[in-house]
Coordinates of C-alpha atoms in Angstrom, one line a residue:
X1 CA 172.8 255.3 253.1
X2 CA 174.6 251.9 253.8
X3 CA 172.4 248.7 253.0
X4 CA 174.5 245.7 254.3
X5 CA 172.0 242.9 253.4
X6 CA 174.5 240.2 252.1
X7 CA 175.5 239.1 255.6
X8 CA 171.9 238.5 256.9
X9 CA 171.5 236.4 253.4
X10 CA 174.2 234.3 253.7
X11 CA 173.3 233.7 257.2
X12 CA 169.9 232.3 256.2
X13 CA 171.0 230.3 253.7
X14 CA 173.4 228.5 256.3
X15 CA 170.5 228.4 258.7
X16 CA 168.4 226.3 256.1
X17 CA 171.2 223.4 256.7
X18 CA 170.7 223.3 260.8
X19 CA 167.4 221.8 261.1
X20 CA 167.4 218.3 259.5
X21 CA 169.9 215.3 260.0
X22 CA 173.5 215.3 258.8
X23 CA 173.8 213.9 255.6
X24 CA 176.7 213.4 252.7
X25 CA 176.4 215.9 249.8
X26 CA 177.8 216.0 246.5
X27 CA 180.7 218.0 248.0
X28 CA 181.4 215.8 251.3
X29 CA 184.0 213.1 250.9
X30 CA 183.2 209.5 252.3
X31 CA 183.5 209.7 256.2
X32 CA 182.8 212.9 256.4
X33 CA 180.2 212.6 259.0
X34 CA 180.5 210.1 262.0
X35 CA 178.6 206.9 261.4
X36 CA 175.2 206.2 263.1
X37 CA 176.2 202.9 264.7
X38 CA 174.1 202.9 267.8
X39 CA 169.9 203.4 268.0
X40 CA 170.2 206.9 269.2
X41 CA 172.3 208.1 266.4
X42 CA 170.4 206.3 263.8
X43 CA 167.2 207.9 265.1
X44 CA 168.9 211.5 265.0
X45 CA 170.1 210.5 261.1
X46 CA 166.4 209.7 260.4
X47 CA 165.0 212.8 261.6
X48 CA 163.1 211.5 264.9
X49 CA 165.1 214.1 267.4
X50 CA 162.5 213.4 270.3
X51 CA 163.2 209.7 270.7
X52 CA 166.9 210.0 269.6
X53 CA 167.6 212.6 272.5
X54 CA 166.2 210.2 274.8
X55 CA 168.2 207.2 273.6
X56 CA 171.2 209.7 273.3
X57 CA 170.9 210.8 276.6
X58 CA 171.2 207.2 278.1
X59 CA 174.2 206.7 276.0
X60 CA 175.8 209.4 277.2
X61 CA 175.1 208.8 280.6
X62 CA 176.4 205.1 280.3
X63 CA 179.3 205.6 277.9
X64 CA 180.1 209.2 276.4
X65 CA 181.7 209.1 273.0
X66 CA 182.1 211.5 270.3
X67 CA 179.6 210.0 268.1
X68 CA 177.0 210.3 270.9
X69 CA 177.7 214.0 271.6
X70 CA 177.8 214.6 267.7
X71 CA 174.4 212.9 266.9
X72 CA 172.8 214.7 270.1
X73 CA 174.2 218.1 268.9
X74 CA 171.9 217.3 265.6
X75 CA 168.9 217.0 267.9
X76 CA 168.8 220.6 269.9
X77 CA 167.0 222.6 266.8
X78 CA 167.2 225.9 268.0
X79 CA 169.0 225.6 271.3
X80 CA 172.3 226.6 269.8
X81 CA 174.2 226.8 272.5
X82 CA 173.4 223.1 273.7
X83 CA 174.3 222.2 270.0
X84 CA 177.7 223.9 270.2
X85 CA 178.6 222.5 273.5
X86 CA 177.8 219.0 272.1
X87 CA 179.8 219.4 269.0
X88 CA 182.6 220.9 270.9
X89 CA 182.6 217.8 273.4
X90 CA 182.7 215.3 270.3
X91 CA 185.6 217.5 269.0
X92 CA 187.8 216.8 272.0
X93 CA 186.8 213.3 272.4
X94 CA 187.8 212.4 268.7
X95 CA 189.8 215.2 267.2
X96 CA 191.1 213.2 264.4
X97 CA 187.7 212.4 263.2
X98 CA 185.9 215.6 264.1
X99 CA 185.4 217.1 260.6
X100 CA 181.6 217.1 260.5
X101 CA 181.4 218.3 263.7
X102 CA 183.7 221.4 263.1
X103 CA 181.4 221.8 259.9
X104 CA 178.2 221.7 261.7
X105 CA 179.7 224.0 264.6
X106 CA 180.7 226.4 262.0
X107 CA 177.2 226.5 260.0
X108 CA 175.5 227.3 263.6
X109 CA 178.5 230.2 264.3
X110 CA 177.6 231.4 260.9
X111 CA 173.9 231.8 261.6
X112 CA 175.1 233.8 264.7
X113 CA 177.3 236.1 262.4
X114 CA 180.7 235.1 264.3
X115 CA 182.0 235.0 260.7
X116 CA 186.2 234.7 262.2
X117 CA 185.1 231.5 264.4
X118 CA 183.2 230.2 261.3
X119 CA 186.5 230.4 259.6
X120 CA 188.4 228.9 262.0
X121 CA 186.1 225.6 262.2
X122 CA 185.6 225.5 258.2
X123 CA 189.4 225.6 258.0
X124 CA 189.9 223.0 261.0
X125 CA 187.2 220.8 258.9
X126 CA 189.3 221.3 255.7
X127 CA 192.5 220.3 257.3
X128 CA 190.8 216.8 258.1
X129 CA 189.0 216.5 254.9
X130 CA 191.0 218.3 252.4
X131 CA 188.6 217.1 249.7
X132 CA 185.4 218.7 251.0
X133 CA 184.5 220.5 247.9
X134 CA 181.4 221.6 249.8
X135 CA 183.2 223.0 252.7
X136 CA 185.3 225.4 250.5
X137 CA 182.4 226.5 248.8
X138 CA 180.9 227.3 252.0
X139 CA 184.2 229.1 253.4
X140 CA 184.0 231.1 250.0
X141 CA 180.7 232.6 250.9
X142 CA 182.1 233.5 254.5
X143 CA 185.0 235.1 252.8
X144 CA 182.5 237.2 250.5
X145 CA 180.5 238.0 253.6
X146 CA 183.4 239.6 255.0
X147 CA 184.5 241.4 251.6
X148 CA 187.4 239.0 251.1
X149 CA 186.8 238.5 247.4
X150 CA 190.3 237.2 246.9
X151 CA 190.1 234.6 249.2
X152 CA 186.5 233.8 248.2
X153 CA 187.7 233.3 244.8
X154 CA 190.3 231.0 245.7
X155 CA 188.3 228.8 247.9
X156 CA 186.2 228.3 244.6
X157 CA 189.0 227.6 242.7
X158 CA 189.7 224.8 245.3
X159 CA 186.4 223.4 245.3
X160 CA 186.2 223.4 241.4
X161 CA 189.2 221.6 241.2
X162 CA 187.5 218.7 243.0
X163 CA 184.1 219.0 241.7
X164 CA 184.1 220.4 238.2
X165 CA 180.5 219.6 237.3
X166 CA 178.7 221.9 240.0
X167 CA 177.5 225.1 237.9
X168 CA 177.1 226.7 241.3
X169 CA 180.8 226.8 241.9
X170 CA 181.5 228.6 238.8
X171 CA 178.7 231.1 239.4
X172 CA 180.7 231.7 243.0
X173 CA 184.0 232.0 241.7
X174 CA 182.4 234.7 238.6
X175 CA 180.6 236.8 241.7
X176 CA 183.8 237.0 243.4
X177 CA 185.9 237.9 240.4
X178 CA 183.3 240.6 239.0
X179 CA 183.8 242.1 242.6
X180 CA 187.3 242.1 242.2
X181 CA 186.8 243.6 238.5
X182 CA 188.1 240.7 236.9
X183 CA 185.1 240.5 234.3
X184 CA 186.7 238.7 231.6
X185 CA 187.4 235.9 233.9
X186 CA 183.6 236.3 235.5
X187 CA 182.1 236.2 232.1
X188 CA 184.4 233.0 231.1
X189 CA 183.0 231.3 234.9
X190 CA 179.2 232.3 234.0
X191 CA 179.5 230.7 230.2
X192 CA 180.7 227.4 231.9
X193 CA 178.1 227.6 234.5
X194 CA 175.4 228.1 232.1
X195 CA 177.1 225.2 229.6
X196 CA 176.6 223.1 232.6
X197 CA 172.8 224.4 233.8
X198 CA 171.3 226.0 230.8
X199 CA 168.0 226.1 232.4
X200 CA 169.0 228.2 235.6
X201 CA 167.5 231.6 235.4
X202 CA 170.0 232.7 237.9
X203 CA 172.9 232.2 235.7
X204 CA 171.9 234.4 233.0
X205 CA 170.7 236.9 235.6
X206 CA 174.3 237.3 237.2
X207 CA 176.2 237.2 233.7
X208 CA 173.7 240.0 232.8
X209 CA 174.6 242.0 235.8
X210 CA 178.3 241.8 234.7
X211 CA 177.2 242.8 231.0
X212 CA 175.6 245.7 232.7
X213 CA 178.6 246.9 234.9
X214 CA 180.8 246.6 231.8
X215 CA 178.5 249.0 229.7
X216 CA 177.6 245.9 227.5
X217 CA 174.0 247.0 227.5
X218 CA 172.4 245.0 224.6
X219 CA 174.0 241.6 225.9
X220 CA 172.6 242.5 229.6
X221 CA 169.3 243.2 228.5
X222 CA 169.6 239.8 226.5
X223 CA 170.5 237.9 229.6
X224 CA 168.0 239.6 231.4
X225 CA 165.5 238.5 229.0
X226 CA 166.5 235.1 229.0
X227 CA 166.5 235.0 232.7
X228 CA 163.0 236.0 232.8
X229 CA 162.0 233.5 229.8
X230 CA 163.3 230.6 232.3
X231 CA 161.7 232.2 235.2
X232 CA 159.2 234.5 234.6
X233 CA 158.6 235.3 238.3
X234 CA 162.3 236.4 238.7
X235 CA 161.6 239.6 240.3
X236 CA 165.4 240.3 240.7
X237 CA 165.6 240.2 236.9
X238 CA 162.9 242.6 236.5
X239 CA 164.8 245.1 239.3
X240 CA 168.4 244.3 237.4
X241 CA 166.5 245.2 233.9
X242 CA 164.9 248.1 235.4
X243 CA 168.0 249.4 236.9
X244 CA 169.7 249.0 233.5
X245 CA 167.0 250.9 231.5
X246 CA 167.0 253.9 233.9
X247 CA 170.8 254.0 233.4
X248 CA 170.0 254.6 229.6
X249 CA 167.3 257.2 230.0
X250 CA 164.7 254.6 229.4
X251 CA 162.5 255.9 232.6
X252 CA 159.4 254.7 231.5
X253 CA 160.8 251.3 230.8
X254 CA 162.3 251.2 234.3
X255 CA 159.1 251.9 236.2
X256 CA 157.4 249.2 233.9
X257 CA 159.8 246.7 235.0
X258 CA 159.6 247.4 238.7
X259 CA 155.6 247.3 238.6
X260 CA 156.2 243.9 236.7
X261 CA 158.3 242.8 239.8
X262 CA 155.2 243.7 242.2
X263 CA 152.9 241.8 239.8
X264 CA 154.8 239.0 239.7
X265 CA 155.5 239.0 243.4
X266 CA 152.9 241.0 245.2
X267 CA 154.5 240.3 248.9
X268 CA 157.8 242.2 247.5
X269 CA 157.1 245.5 248.9
X270 CA 160.2 246.5 247.4
X271 CA 158.5 247.3 244.2
X272 CA 156.6 250.2 244.7
X273 CA 159.3 251.7 247.0
X274 CA 161.8 251.1 243.9
X275 CA 159.1 253.1 241.6
X276 CA 159.5 256.0 244.2
X277 CA 163.2 256.0 243.9
X278 CA 163.2 256.1 240.0
X279 CA 160.8 258.9 240.1
X280 CA 163.0 260.7 242.8
X281 CA 166.0 260.1 240.6
X282 CA 164.1 261.4 237.5
X283 CA 163.4 264.5 239.4
X284 CA 159.9 263.9 240.0
X285 CA 159.8 264.7 243.6
X286 CA 156.4 265.2 243.9
X287 CA 155.3 261.8 242.0
X288 CA 158.0 260.2 244.3
X289 CA 156.2 261.4 247.3
X290 CA 153.0 260.0 246.0
X291 CA 154.8 256.6 245.3
X292 CA 156.0 256.4 248.5
X293 CA 152.8 257.3 250.2
X294 CA 151.4 254.1 248.2
X295 CA 154.0 251.8 249.5
X296 CA 153.3 253.0 253.0
X297 CA 149.9 252.2 252.5
X298 CA 150.7 248.6 251.6
X299 CA 153.1 248.3 254.5
X300 CA 152.5 250.9 257.0
X301 CA 155.3 249.5 259.2
X302 CA 157.8 250.2 256.4
X303 CA 160.6 252.3 257.8
X304 CA 162.6 252.8 254.8
X305 CA 159.4 254.3 253.3
X306 CA 158.8 257.1 256.2
X307 CA 162.5 257.7 256.3
X308 CA 162.8 258.2 252.3
X309 CA 159.3 260.2 252.3
X310 CA 160.6 262.3 255.1
X311 CA 164.1 263.2 253.2
X312 CA 161.9 263.9 249.9
X313 CA 159.8 266.3 252.2
X314 CA 163.0 267.9 253.4
X315 CA 164.3 268.5 250.2
X316 CA 161.1 270.2 248.9
X317 CA 161.2 272.6 252.2
X318 CA 158.0 270.8 253.7
X319 CA 159.8 270.7 257.4
X320 CA 156.4 269.9 259.1
X321 CA 155.8 266.8 257.0
X322 CA 159.2 265.7 257.0
X323 CA 159.7 266.0 260.8
X324 CA 156.3 263.9 261.2
X325 CA 157.7 261.2 259.1
X326 CA 160.9 261.1 260.8
X327 CA 159.0 261.0 264.1
X328 CA 157.0 258.1 262.8
X329 CA 160.2 256.3 261.7
X330 CA 161.0 256.4 265.1
X331 CA 158.2 254.8 266.7
X332 CA 158.1 251.4 268.7
X333 CA 158.9 248.8 266.1
X334 CA 158.6 250.9 263.2
X335 CA 161.9 252.6 263.5
X336 CA 164.6 249.9 263.8
X337 CA 167.7 250.4 261.9
X338 CA 166.6 253.6 260.2
X339 CA 165.6 255.0 263.4
X340 CA 169.2 256.6 263.9
X341 CA 169.3 258.6 260.6
X342 CA 165.8 259.7 261.3
X343 CA 167.1 261.1 264.6
X344 CA 169.7 262.7 262.5
X345 CA 167.3 264.6 260.1
X346 CA 165.3 265.6 263.3
X347 CA 168.4 267.2 264.5
X348 CA 168.9 269.2 261.5
X349 CA 165.2 270.2 261.5
X350 CA 165.2 271.4 265.1
X351 CA 168.5 273.0 264.9
X352 CA 167.5 275.2 262.0
X353 CA 164.3 276.1 263.8
X354 CA 166.7 277.5 266.4
X355 CA 166.0 274.4 268.8
X356 CA 169.9 273.4 268.7
X357 CA 170.5 273.0 272.3
X358 CA 167.0 270.8 272.8
X359 CA 167.8 268.8 269.6
X360 CA 171.2 268.0 270.9
X361 CA 169.8 267.1 274.5
X362 CA 167.2 264.7 272.4
X363 CA 169.7 263.3 270.4
X364 CA 171.9 262.4 273.7
X365 CA 168.7 260.8 275.4
X366 CA 168.5 258.8 272.5
X367 CA 172.0 257.4 272.0
X368 CA 171.7 256.5 275.5
X369 CA 169.0 254.3 275.4
X370 CA 168.7 253.2 271.7
X371 CA 168.8 249.3 271.3
X372 CA 170.0 249.1 267.8
X373 CA 173.4 249.0 266.6
X374 CA 176.6 249.5 268.8
X375 CA 178.0 252.4 270.8
X376 CA 180.5 253.4 268.4
X377 CA 179.1 252.4 265.1
X378 CA 179.0 254.9 262.1
X379 CA 175.4 255.9 262.9
X380 CA 176.3 256.9 266.4
X381 CA 179.2 258.8 265.2
X382 CA 177.1 260.9 263.0
X383 CA 174.4 261.6 265.9
X384 CA 177.5 262.3 268.4
X385 CA 178.8 264.7 265.6
X386 CA 175.4 266.8 265.2
X387 CA 174.9 267.2 268.8
X388 CA 178.7 268.6 269.4
X389 CA 180.1 265.5 271.0
X390 CA 182.7 264.9 268.3
X391 CA 184.4 267.5 266.3
X392 CA 184.2 267.9 262.6
X393 CA 187.8 267.2 262.0
X394 CA 187.6 264.0 263.9
X395 CA 184.1 262.9 262.1
X396 CA 185.5 263.5 258.5
X397 CA 188.6 261.6 259.4
X398 CA 186.8 258.7 260.2
X399 CA 184.7 258.6 257.0
X400 CA 187.9 259.3 255.1
X401 CA 190.2 256.8 256.6
X402 CA 187.1 254.0 256.2
X403 CA 187.1 254.9 252.6
X404 CA 190.7 254.9 252.3
X405 CA 191.0 251.3 253.7
X406 CA 187.8 249.9 251.7
X407 CA 187.6 248.5 248.1
X408 CA 186.3 251.8 247.2
X409 CA 182.8 250.3 246.5
X410 CA 179.4 252.1 246.9
X411 CA 179.0 251.2 250.3
X412 CA 182.1 253.1 251.3
X413 CA 181.7 255.7 248.8
X414 CA 178.0 256.4 250.3
X415 CA 179.4 256.6 253.8
X416 CA 181.8 259.2 253.0
X417 CA 179.2 261.1 251.3
X418 CA 177.1 261.0 254.5
X419 CA 179.8 262.5 256.4
X420 CA 180.0 265.3 253.8
X421 CA 176.3 265.9 253.8
X422 CA 176.2 265.9 257.6
X423 CA 179.4 268.4 257.8
X424 CA 177.8 270.7 255.2
X425 CA 174.2 270.5 256.8
X426 CA 175.9 271.3 260.5
X427 CA 177.4 274.1 258.6
X428 CA 174.4 275.7 257.5
X429 CA 172.8 275.5 261.1
X430 CA 176.0 277.6 262.5
X431 CA 175.3 280.1 259.6
X432 CA 178.6 279.2 257.6
X433 CA 177.2 279.0 254.2
X434 CA 180.7 278.8 252.3
X435 CA 182.0 275.9 254.5
X436 CA 178.5 274.5 253.9
X437 CA 178.9 274.8 249.9
X438 CA 182.4 273.2 250.1
X439 CA 181.2 270.0 252.0
X440 CA 178.0 269.8 250.3
X441 CA 179.7 270.1 246.7
X442 CA 182.1 267.1 247.9
X443 CA 178.9 264.9 248.6
X444 CA 177.5 265.6 245.1
X445 CA 180.7 265.1 243.3
X446 CA 180.8 261.6 244.8
X447 CA 177.7 260.8 242.4
X448 CA 176.2 258.2 244.6
X449 CA 172.5 259.0 243.5
X450 CA 171.1 255.9 245.3
X451 CA 171.8 257.6 248.5
X452 CA 169.5 260.1 250.1
X453 CA 172.1 262.0 251.4
X454 CA 173.3 263.1 247.9
X455 CA 169.5 264.0 246.8
X456 CA 169.4 266.4 249.9
X457 CA 173.0 267.8 249.4
X458 CA 171.9 268.8 245.7
X459 CA 168.7 270.3 246.9
X460 CA 170.6 272.2 249.3
X461 CA 173.2 273.8 247.0
X462 CA 170.4 274.7 244.6
X463 CA 168.9 276.7 247.4
X464 CA 172.1 278.0 248.4
X465 CA 172.6 279.5 244.8
X466 CA 169.0 280.7 244.5
X467 CA 167.7 277.9 242.2
X468 CA 164.8 276.5 244.3

């Protein structure tokens, strides 16, 4: 199943910059921000938003200026529409000195996930201030959000040309290079970043992840160990080492690292879930069910936990228990984005029990009332296909075309695997076992073991072959 979390992370990074007065950073050239010459502007720069707003309203009423609108925009807090309006007015009144306004407006649009408009604003900013290393690095992060790693790499390179002492810029370029398969360049950039910041745990973690993907197990383990030596509470390092140990068949070590992550950060509820997923991949289905049950005790509103436990029970043939978990996933505020996939599983269970029409009617009602996602998104297409509102060839074509146009990463392979799984499972409902074997086999052949559809397809094939 697709886990598109990077956009949220980058938006949160940007939003952290929205709540204080604008101030120059190492990557901003002199004059990047409008000078605070008036009383209201000085109050805004000092962080006294309430009093600044009073003074700036008076200034704008008496003599509207680009600076007054710019600094008032700083005072709106979470009223993003008002802030955008003021930055826009500031740009209109003084377009030649609007670099800071473009940048600040771009940050707000980034928080709103309007990435194309963010790129436009950051680009306008750089036209006015081509030596703003900080903006190149921020634009690179937006390109990463959009999956354009080549553009991200190029922007990081431009930032490095302006500021070659910033370890974060080398790490950012290394990340882009790694995603493009340029692993030697990525390792060189991580080495430079570590040279500049030898006590930064995250840099060793990043290099270790590249080495892990390259199959350099000993080097990766050494870098993960160094990351944990520098920061014993780096839960991401424990998870990365856990994944590498699992990859090399060290199941006990993998589970121990996941549990260590929970020990160092008890609020990270992903740790017990990861233990369950490791057990699931190990083939200990019963143990995984128990682990997910423990995770749900810690967080009863975890939709992922209900969904995954439901999938395990589905694979074990415990359909009543699975149905109960999927129904729980869909309740109130528990479901959220996972509810689309839970509804898909509910349809499969009900249809296999001879309730195909009633199950399809339930799906159609859900599609008409759901508040998550968009009408034409992938989850919606799955549900429309199951309910008979989209043909199998059209459904498969969407997935295969999406995969063909992608960079063939785990997410796009996972989406393709989902299509094959649901096509095969629907064939089972219609009694076409040979067709089911074909599609389910295609799903398993993609080897996307982190996706619940892979495990379910493998379980179904075993059943069809009389092995379960």
